[in-house]
CSV table of C-alpha atoms in Angstrom, one decimal:
chain,number,residue,atom,x,y,z
W,1,MET,CA,-0.1,0.0,0.0
W,2,ASP,CA,1.5,3.4,-1.0
W,3,VAL,CA,1.6,6.3,1.4
W,4,THR,CA,-1.4,8.2,-0.1
W,5,GLY,CA,-3.6,5.1,0.2
W,6,ALA,CA,-2.4,4.4,3.8
W,7,ALA,CA,-3.0,7.9,4.8
W,8,GLY,CA,-6.6,7.9,3.4
W,9,GLU,CA,-7.4,4.6,5.3
W,10,CYS,CA,-6.0,6.2,8.5
W,11,THR,CA,-8.2,9.3,8.1
W,12,ALA,CA,-11.3,7.1,7.5
W,13,VAL,CA,-10.5,5.2,10.6
W,14,LEU,CA,-10.0,8.3,12.7
W,15,ASP,CA,-13.2,9.9,11.5
W,16,GLU,CA,-15.2,6.8,12.3
W,17,VAL,CA,-13.8,6.5,15.8
W,18,GLN,CA,-14.3,10.3,16.4
W,19,SER,CA,-17.9,10.0,15.4
W,20,ALA,CA,-18.5,8.2,18.6
W,21,VAL,CA,-15.8,9.1,20.9
W,22,ILE,CA,-15.6,12.7,22.0
W,23,THR,CA,-11.9,13.3,22.4
W,24,ASP,CA,-9.0,15.3,21.0
W,25,ARG,CA,-8.0,13.9,17.5
W,26,THR,CA,-4.3,14.3,18.6
W,27,PHE,CA,-5.0,11.6,21.2
W,28,LEU,CA,-6.5,9.3,18.5
W,29,GLU,CA,-3.7,9.9,16.3
W,30,ARG,CA,-1.1,8.7,18.9
W,31,VAL,CA,-3.2,5.6,19.5
W,32,LEU,CA,-3.3,4.8,15.8
W,33,THR,CA,0.4,5.6,15.6
W,34,GLY,CA,1.0,2.7,18.0
W,35,VAL,CA,-1.1,0.4,16.0
W,36,LEU,CA,0.9,1.3,12.8
W,37,ALA,CA,4.2,0.8,14.6
W,38,ARG,CA,3.2,-2.5,16.0
W,39,GLY,CA,3.4,-1.1,19.5
W,40,HIS,CA,1.3,-1.1,22.6
W,41,VAL,CA,-0.5,1.8,24.4
W,42,LEU,CA,-0.9,2.7,28.0
W,43,PHE,CA,-3.8,5.2,29.0
W,44,GLU,CA,-3.4,6.9,32.4
W,45,ASP,CA,-6.7,8.6,33.0
W,46,VAL,CA,-9.4,9.0,35.7
W,47,PRO,CA,-12.5,6.9,35.3
W,48,GLY,CA,-15.3,8.1,33.1
W,49,VAL,CA,-13.5,9.8,30.3
W,50,GLY,CA,-14.1,7.0,27.6
W,51,LYS,CA,-11.0,4.8,27.6
W,52,THR,CA,-13.0,1.5,27.1
W,53,LEU,CA,-15.3,3.1,24.5
W,54,THR,CA,-12.1,4.4,22.6
W,55,ALA,CA,-10.5,0.8,22.7
W,56,ARG,CA,-13.6,-0.8,21.5
W,57,SER,CA,-14.4,1.7,18.9
W,58,LEU,CA,-11.0,1.5,17.4
W,59,ALA,CA,-11.1,-2.2,17.3
W,60,THR,CA,-14.4,-2.1,15.4
W,61,ALA,CA,-13.3,0.5,12.9
W,62,LEU,CA,-10.2,-1.6,12.2
W,63,GLY,CA,-12.3,-4.7,11.7
W,64,LEU,CA,-10.5,-6.5,14.6
W,65,GLU,CA,-11.5,-8.8,17.4
W,66,PHE,CA,-11.8,-7.1,20.7
W,67,SER,CA,-11.2,-8.5,24.2
W,68,ARG,CA,-11.4,-6.7,27.6
W,69,VAL,CA,-9.8,-8.1,30.9
W,70,GLN,CA,-10.7,-6.3,34.1
W,71,PHE,CA,-7.5,-6.6,36.2
W,72,THR,CA,-8.1,-7.2,39.9
W,73,PRO,CA,-6.0,-8.2,42.9
W,74,ASP,CA,-7.1,-11.9,42.7
W,75,LEU,CA,-6.6,-12.3,38.9
W,76,LEU,CA,-4.3,-15.1,38.1
W,77,PRO,CA,-2.0,-15.4,35.1
W,78,SER,CA,-4.1,-18.3,33.7
W,79,ASP,CA,-7.1,-15.9,33.8
W,80,VAL,CA,-5.3,-13.8,31.0
W,81,THR,CA,-3.4,-16.4,29.1
W,82,GLY,CA,-5.7,-19.4,29.4
W,83,THR,CA,-5.2,-23.0,30.8
W,84,ASN,CA,-5.3,-26.7,30.0
W,85,VAL,CA,-8.6,-28.2,30.7
W,86,TYR,CA,-9.0,-31.8,31.4
W,87,ASP,CA,-11.3,-33.7,28.9
W,88,GLU,CA,-12.9,-36.6,30.6
W,89,GLY,CA,-14.2,-38.0,27.3
W,90,ASP,CA,-10.6,-39.0,26.0
W,91,GLY,CA,-8.7,-38.5,29.1
W,92,SER,CA,-6.5,-35.7,27.8
W,93,PHE,CA,-5.9,-32.0,28.4
W,94,GLU,CA,-7.0,-29.5,25.9
W,95,PHE,CA,-5.8,-25.7,25.9
W,96,ALA,CA,-8.5,-23.2,26.6
W,97,GLU,CA,-7.5,-19.8,25.1
W,98,GLY,CA,-7.7,-16.8,27.5
W,99,PRO,CA,-8.8,-13.3,26.6
W,100,ILE,CA,-5.4,-12.4,25.5
W,101,PHE,CA,-6.1,-14.4,22.3
W,102,ALA,CA,-7.7,-11.3,20.4
W,103,ASN,CA,-6.5,-8.8,18.1
W,104,VAL,CA,-7.1,-5.8,20.4
W,105,VAL,CA,-6.9,-6.6,24.2
W,106,LEU,CA,-7.9,-3.9,26.7
W,107,ALA,CA,-6.1,-4.5,30.0
W,108,ASP,CA,-8.4,-2.5,32.2
W,109,GLU,CA,-6.7,-1.0,35.3
W,110,ILE,CA,-3.6,-3.0,34.8
W,111,ASN,CA,-1.9,-1.8,38.0
W,112,ARG,CA,-4.5,-3.5,40.2
W,113,ALA,CA,-3.3,-7.0,39.5
W,114,PRO,CA,-0.3,-8.5,41.3
W,115,PRO,CA,3.1,-8.4,39.6
W,116,LYS,CA,2.9,-12.1,38.8
W,117,THR,CA,-0.3,-11.6,36.7
W,118,GLN,CA,1.3,-8.4,35.2
W,119,ALA,CA,4.2,-10.3,34.2
W,120,ALA,CA,2.0,-12.8,32.2
W,121,LEU,CA,1.6,-10.1,29.7
W,122,LEU,CA,5.3,-9.5,29.2
W,123,GLU,CA,5.8,-12.4,26.8
W,124,ALA,CA,2.6,-11.8,25.0
W,125,MET,CA,3.4,-8.0,24.5
W,126,GLU,CA,7.1,-8.5,23.2
W,127,GLU,CA,7.0,-12.1,21.5
W,128,ARG,CA,3.2,-12.2,20.4
W,129,GLN,CA,3.0,-15.6,22.0
W,130,VAL,CA,2.1,-17.3,25.4
W,131,THR,CA,3.6,-20.3,27.1
W,132,VAL,CA,1.4,-22.6,29.2
W,133,ASP,CA,2.8,-25.7,30.9
W,134,GLY,CA,5.7,-25.7,28.5
W,135,ASP,CA,3.6,-25.3,25.4
W,136,THR,CA,3.9,-22.1,23.2
W,137,TYR,CA,0.9,-20.6,21.4
W,138,GLN,CA,1.1,-17.9,18.9
W,139,LEU,CA,-1.2,-14.9,19.3
W,140,PRO,CA,-3.4,-13.7,16.3
W,141,GLU,CA,-2.1,-11.1,14.0
W,142,PRO,CA,-2.3,-8.2,14.3
W,143,PHE,CA,-2.0,-8.0,18.1
W,144,PHE,CA,-2.3,-4.9,20.0
W,145,VAL,CA,-2.7,-4.2,23.8
W,146,MET,CA,-4.2,-1.2,25.3
W,147,ALA,CA,-3.8,-0.8,29.1
W,148,THR,CA,-5.4,1.7,31.5
W,149,GLN,CA,-4.5,2.8,34.9
W,150,ASN,CA,-5.9,5.4,37.3
W,151,PRO,CA,-3.4,8.0,38.4
W,152,VAL,CA,-5.2,9.2,41.3
W,153,GLU,CA,-6.4,6.3,43.5
W,154,GLN,CA,-3.1,4.3,44.3
W,155,GLU,CA,-4.4,2.3,47.3
W,156,GLY,CA,-4.2,-1.4,46.7
W,157,THR,CA,-2.5,-1.1,43.3
W,158,PHE,CA,0.9,-2.4,42.1
W,159,ALA,CA,3.1,0.0,40.1
W,160,LEU,CA,4.2,-1.4,36.7
W,161,PRO,CA,7.9,-2.6,36.7
W,162,GLU,CA,10.3,-0.9,34.6
W,163,ALA,CA,10.5,-3.9,32.2
W,164,GLN,CA,6.7,-3.8,31.6
W,165,ARG,CA,6.5,0.0,31.2
W,166,ASP,CA,9.2,-0.3,28.6
W,167,ARG,CA,6.8,-2.7,26.6
W,168,PHE,CA,4.4,0.1,26.0
W,169,MET,CA,5.5,2.1,23.0
W,170,ILE,CA,3.2,5.1,23.8
W,171,LYS,CA,1.8,6.4,27.1
W,172,SER,CA,-0.9,9.0,26.7
W,173,SER,CA,-4.1,10.4,28.3
W,174,MET,CA,-7.4,11.4,26.9
W,175,GLY,CA,-8.1,14.1,29.4
W,176,TYR,CA,-11.4,15.8,29.8
W,177,PRO,CA,-13.5,16.9,26.8
W,178,ASP,CA,-14.0,20.5,26.3
W,179,ARG,CA,-17.3,22.4,27.1
W,180,ASP,CA,-18.8,21.7,23.7
W,181,GLY,CA,-17.9,18.1,23.9
W,182,GLU,CA,-19.5,17.6,27.3
W,183,LEU,CA,-22.7,19.4,26.1
W,184,GLU,CA,-22.7,16.9,23.1
W,185,LEU,CA,-22.6,14.1,25.5
W,186,LEU,CA,-25.7,15.4,27.4
W,187,ASP,CA,-27.4,16.0,24.0
W,188,ARG,CA,-26.8,12.3,23.1
W,189,ARG,CA,-28.2,11.3,26.6
W,190,SER,CA,-31.2,13.6,26.6
W,191,SER,CA,-33.4,11.1,24.9
W,192,ARG,CA,-33.3,7.4,25.8
W,193,THR,CA,-34.9,6.4,22.6
W,194,ALA,CA,-32.4,8.3,20.4
W,195,GLN,CA,-29.9,6.0,18.5
W,196,ALA,CA,-26.4,6.5,20.0
W,197,PRO,CA,-23.6,7.1,17.5
W,198,GLY,CA,-22.1,3.8,16.5
W,199,VAL,CA,-18.9,2.7,14.9
W,200,GLY,CA,-18.7,0.2,12.0
W,201,PRO,CA,-15.8,-1.5,10.4
W,202,VAL,CA,-13.8,0.7,7.9
W,203,ILE,CA,-11.1,-1.7,7.1
W,204,ASN,CA,-10.3,-5.4,7.8
W,205,PRO,CA,-7.4,-7.4,9.4
W,206,GLY,CA,-5.6,-7.7,6.0
W,207,THR,CA,-5.6,-4.0,5.4
W,208,VAL,CA,-4.3,-3.4,9.0
W,209,ARG,CA,-1.3,-5.6,8.2
W,210,GLU,CA,-0.8,-3.6,5.0
W,211,LEU,CA,-0.9,-0.3,7.1
W,212,GLN,CA,1.7,-1.8,9.5
W,213,ASP,CA,4.0,-2.5,6.6
W,214,ALA,CA,3.6,1.1,5.3
W,215,PRO,CA,6.0,2.8,7.7
W,216,GLU,CA,8.8,0.6,6.4
W,217,SER,CA,8.9,2.8,3.1
W,218,VAL,CA,9.2,6.1,5.1
W,219,THR,CA,12.5,7.9,4.6
W,220,VAL,CA,14.2,9.2,7.7
W,221,GLU,CA,17.2,11.4,6.8
W,222,ARG,CA,20.5,11.2,8.8
W,223,LYS,CA,20.0,14.5,10.5
W,224,VAL,CA,16.7,13.4,11.9
W,225,ARG,CA,18.1,10.0,12.9
W,226,GLU,CA,20.8,11.8,14.8
W,227,TYR,CA,18.1,14.2,16.5
W,228,VAL,CA,16.2,11.1,17.7
W,229,VAL,CA,19.4,9.5,19.2
W,230,ASP,CA,20.6,12.8,20.7
W,231,LEU,CA,17.3,13.3,22.4
W,232,GLY,CA,17.4,9.8,24.1
W,233,ARG,CA,21.1,10.2,25.1
W,234,ALA,CA,20.5,13.6,26.5
W,235,THR,CA,17.8,12.1,29.0
W,236,ARG,CA,20.5,10.0,30.5
W,237,ALA,CA,22.8,13.0,31.1
W,238,ASP,CA,20.1,15.1,33.1
W,239,GLU,CA,21.0,15.3,36.7
W,240,ARG,CA,17.3,14.9,37.7
W,241,VAL,CA,17.1,11.5,35.9
W,242,GLU,CA,18.4,8.3,37.5
W,243,VAL,CA,17.7,6.1,34.4
W,244,GLY,CA,17.2,7.6,31.0
W,245,VAL,CA,15.9,6.4,27.8
W,246,SER,CA,17.3,3.0,26.7
W,247,PRO,CA,18.5,2.0,23.3
W,248,ARG,CA,15.1,0.2,22.8
W,249,GLY,CA,13.3,3.3,23.7
W,250,ILE,CA,15.1,5.1,21.0
W,251,GLN,CA,14.1,2.6,18.5
W,252,ARG,CA,10.6,2.9,19.5
W,253,LEU,CA,10.6,6.6,18.9
W,254,PHE,CA,12.2,6.0,15.4
W,255,GLU,CA,9.4,3.5,14.7
W,256,ALA,CA,6.7,5.8,16.0
W,257,VAL,CA,7.8,8.8,14.0
W,258,ARG,CA,7.7,6.8,10.8
W,259,ALA,CA,4.1,5.6,11.6
W,260,TYR,CA,3.1,9.2,12.4
W,261,ALA,CA,4.4,10.4,9.1
W,262,ILE,CA,2.2,7.9,7.4
W,263,ILE,CA,-0.9,9.2,9.2
W,264,ALA,CA,0.2,12.7,8.1
W,265,GLY,CA,0.3,11.5,4.4
W,266,ARG,CA,4.2,11.8,3.9
W,267,ASP,CA,6.7,9.3,2.9
W,268,TYR,CA,9.4,11.2,4.9
W,269,VAL,CA,9.9,12.3,8.4
W,270,VAL,CA,10.4,15.9,9.6
W,271,PRO,CA,11.7,17.1,13.0
W,272,ASP,CA,8.2,18.2,14.0
W,273,ASP,CA,7.1,14.6,13.8
W,274,VAL,CA,9.7,13.8,16.4
W,275,LYS,CA,8.7,16.7,18.6
W,276,ARG,CA,5.1,15.7,18.5
W,277,VAL,CA,5.4,12.1,19.7
W,278,ALA,CA,8.6,12.2,21.7
W,279,ASP,CA,6.9,12.9,25.0
W,280,ALA,CA,4.4,10.1,24.5
W,281,VAL,CA,7.2,7.6,23.7
W,282,PHE,CA,10.0,8.9,26.0
W,283,ALA,CA,8.4,10.3,29.2
W,284,HIS,CA,7.2,7.1,30.8
W,285,ARG,CA,10.6,5.5,30.2
W,286,LEU,CA,12.3,7.9,32.5
W,287,VAL,CA,13.2,7.0,36.1
W,288,LEU,CA,13.8,10.2,38.1
W,289,THR,CA,16.2,10.4,41.1
W,290,ALA,CA,14.7,10.2,44.7
W,291,GLU,CA,15.3,14.0,45.1
W,292,SER,CA,13.4,14.9,41.9
W,293,SER,CA,10.5,12.6,43.2
W,294,VAL,CA,10.3,14.3,46.5
W,295,ARG,CA,10.2,17.7,44.8
W,296,SER,CA,7.4,16.3,42.5
W,297,VAL,CA,9.3,17.0,39.4
W,298,SER,CA,7.4,16.0,36.3
W,299,LYS,CA,8.8,13.5,33.9
W,300,ARG,CA,7.3,15.5,30.9
W,301,ALA,CA,8.9,18.8,32.4
W,302,VAL,CA,12.2,17.1,32.3
W,303,LEU,CA,11.7,15.8,28.8
W,304,GLY,CA,10.6,19.2,27.7
W,305,ASP,CA,13.9,20.8,29.1
W,306,VAL,CA,16.0,18.2,27.2
W,307,MET,CA,14.1,18.9,24.0
W,308,ASP,CA,14.8,22.6,24.5
W,309,ARG,CA,18.5,22.1,24.8
W,310,ILE,CA,18.9,19.8,21.7
W,311,PRO,CA,19.2,21.7,18.4
W,312,VAL,CA,16.4,20.9,15.9
W,313,PRO,CA,17.9,20.0,12.6
W,314,THR,CA,16.9,21.6,9.4
W,315,VAL,CA,15.7,19.2,6.7
W,316,GLU,CA,15.6,20.2,2.9
W,317,ASP,CA,12.5,19.1,0.9
């Protein structure tokens, strides 16, 4: 699929989702960037802003199978991956697939499950497979995890370990809709008999796979590549940061900016693409020093200072 065709399909998907979900289009573009770049997305938002609706609507518009897992303190790894079930008829065990076997999986309130269950997602997210009782099972293609966590209520939750946060290509938040958006929500709710806006399939799984291949044709000039690397390395030199962006994080930004260029309808990356998605890819990978945490220093503020220090390259058409 060429860039023009891919951009058109992306626009159609975004328009369809936005017809039902009241949110900023930039947020939806970031989520779709994760899909095109074969990454996973972490939402950090308060309840009631439409995270589940967004995930379900996007899966429907992409023509993909959707599954939702509500993470709780008593959730077991087998509740996510599946387990072997004994068949009394022939005296054998048969594998029963868990909810992870879907194209789009919503891990709702992922930080409420214990670390052992959170770790069950690691293999699935990185390797696109699960291992149960020594047997390995491949997950469907395409495969995409969207996870949510509540940034306000932390009692009884388990912070995601660094290794798992690093598996999420993008971390973003929907935020509250503007005044007109909330008025539209009331208009939709004013009549119980009115048909709520629905989302239909715009493309199919085969087209999604073609869209995921499209970023491979996007050109990234040497100056832009150096800019991406310099941003990642600069986070490690900041005195407020204990652990900066890893080489894998730099690769993820490279993949994300190519996907974002496709959504923008270009077959090349410009420095503004890097600036638009860097915070969503880099910020959650930073580990601040204890002193910075005590002073309530924001990771995004640190990243903003880093981006201000690194010269933006000029790229010729």
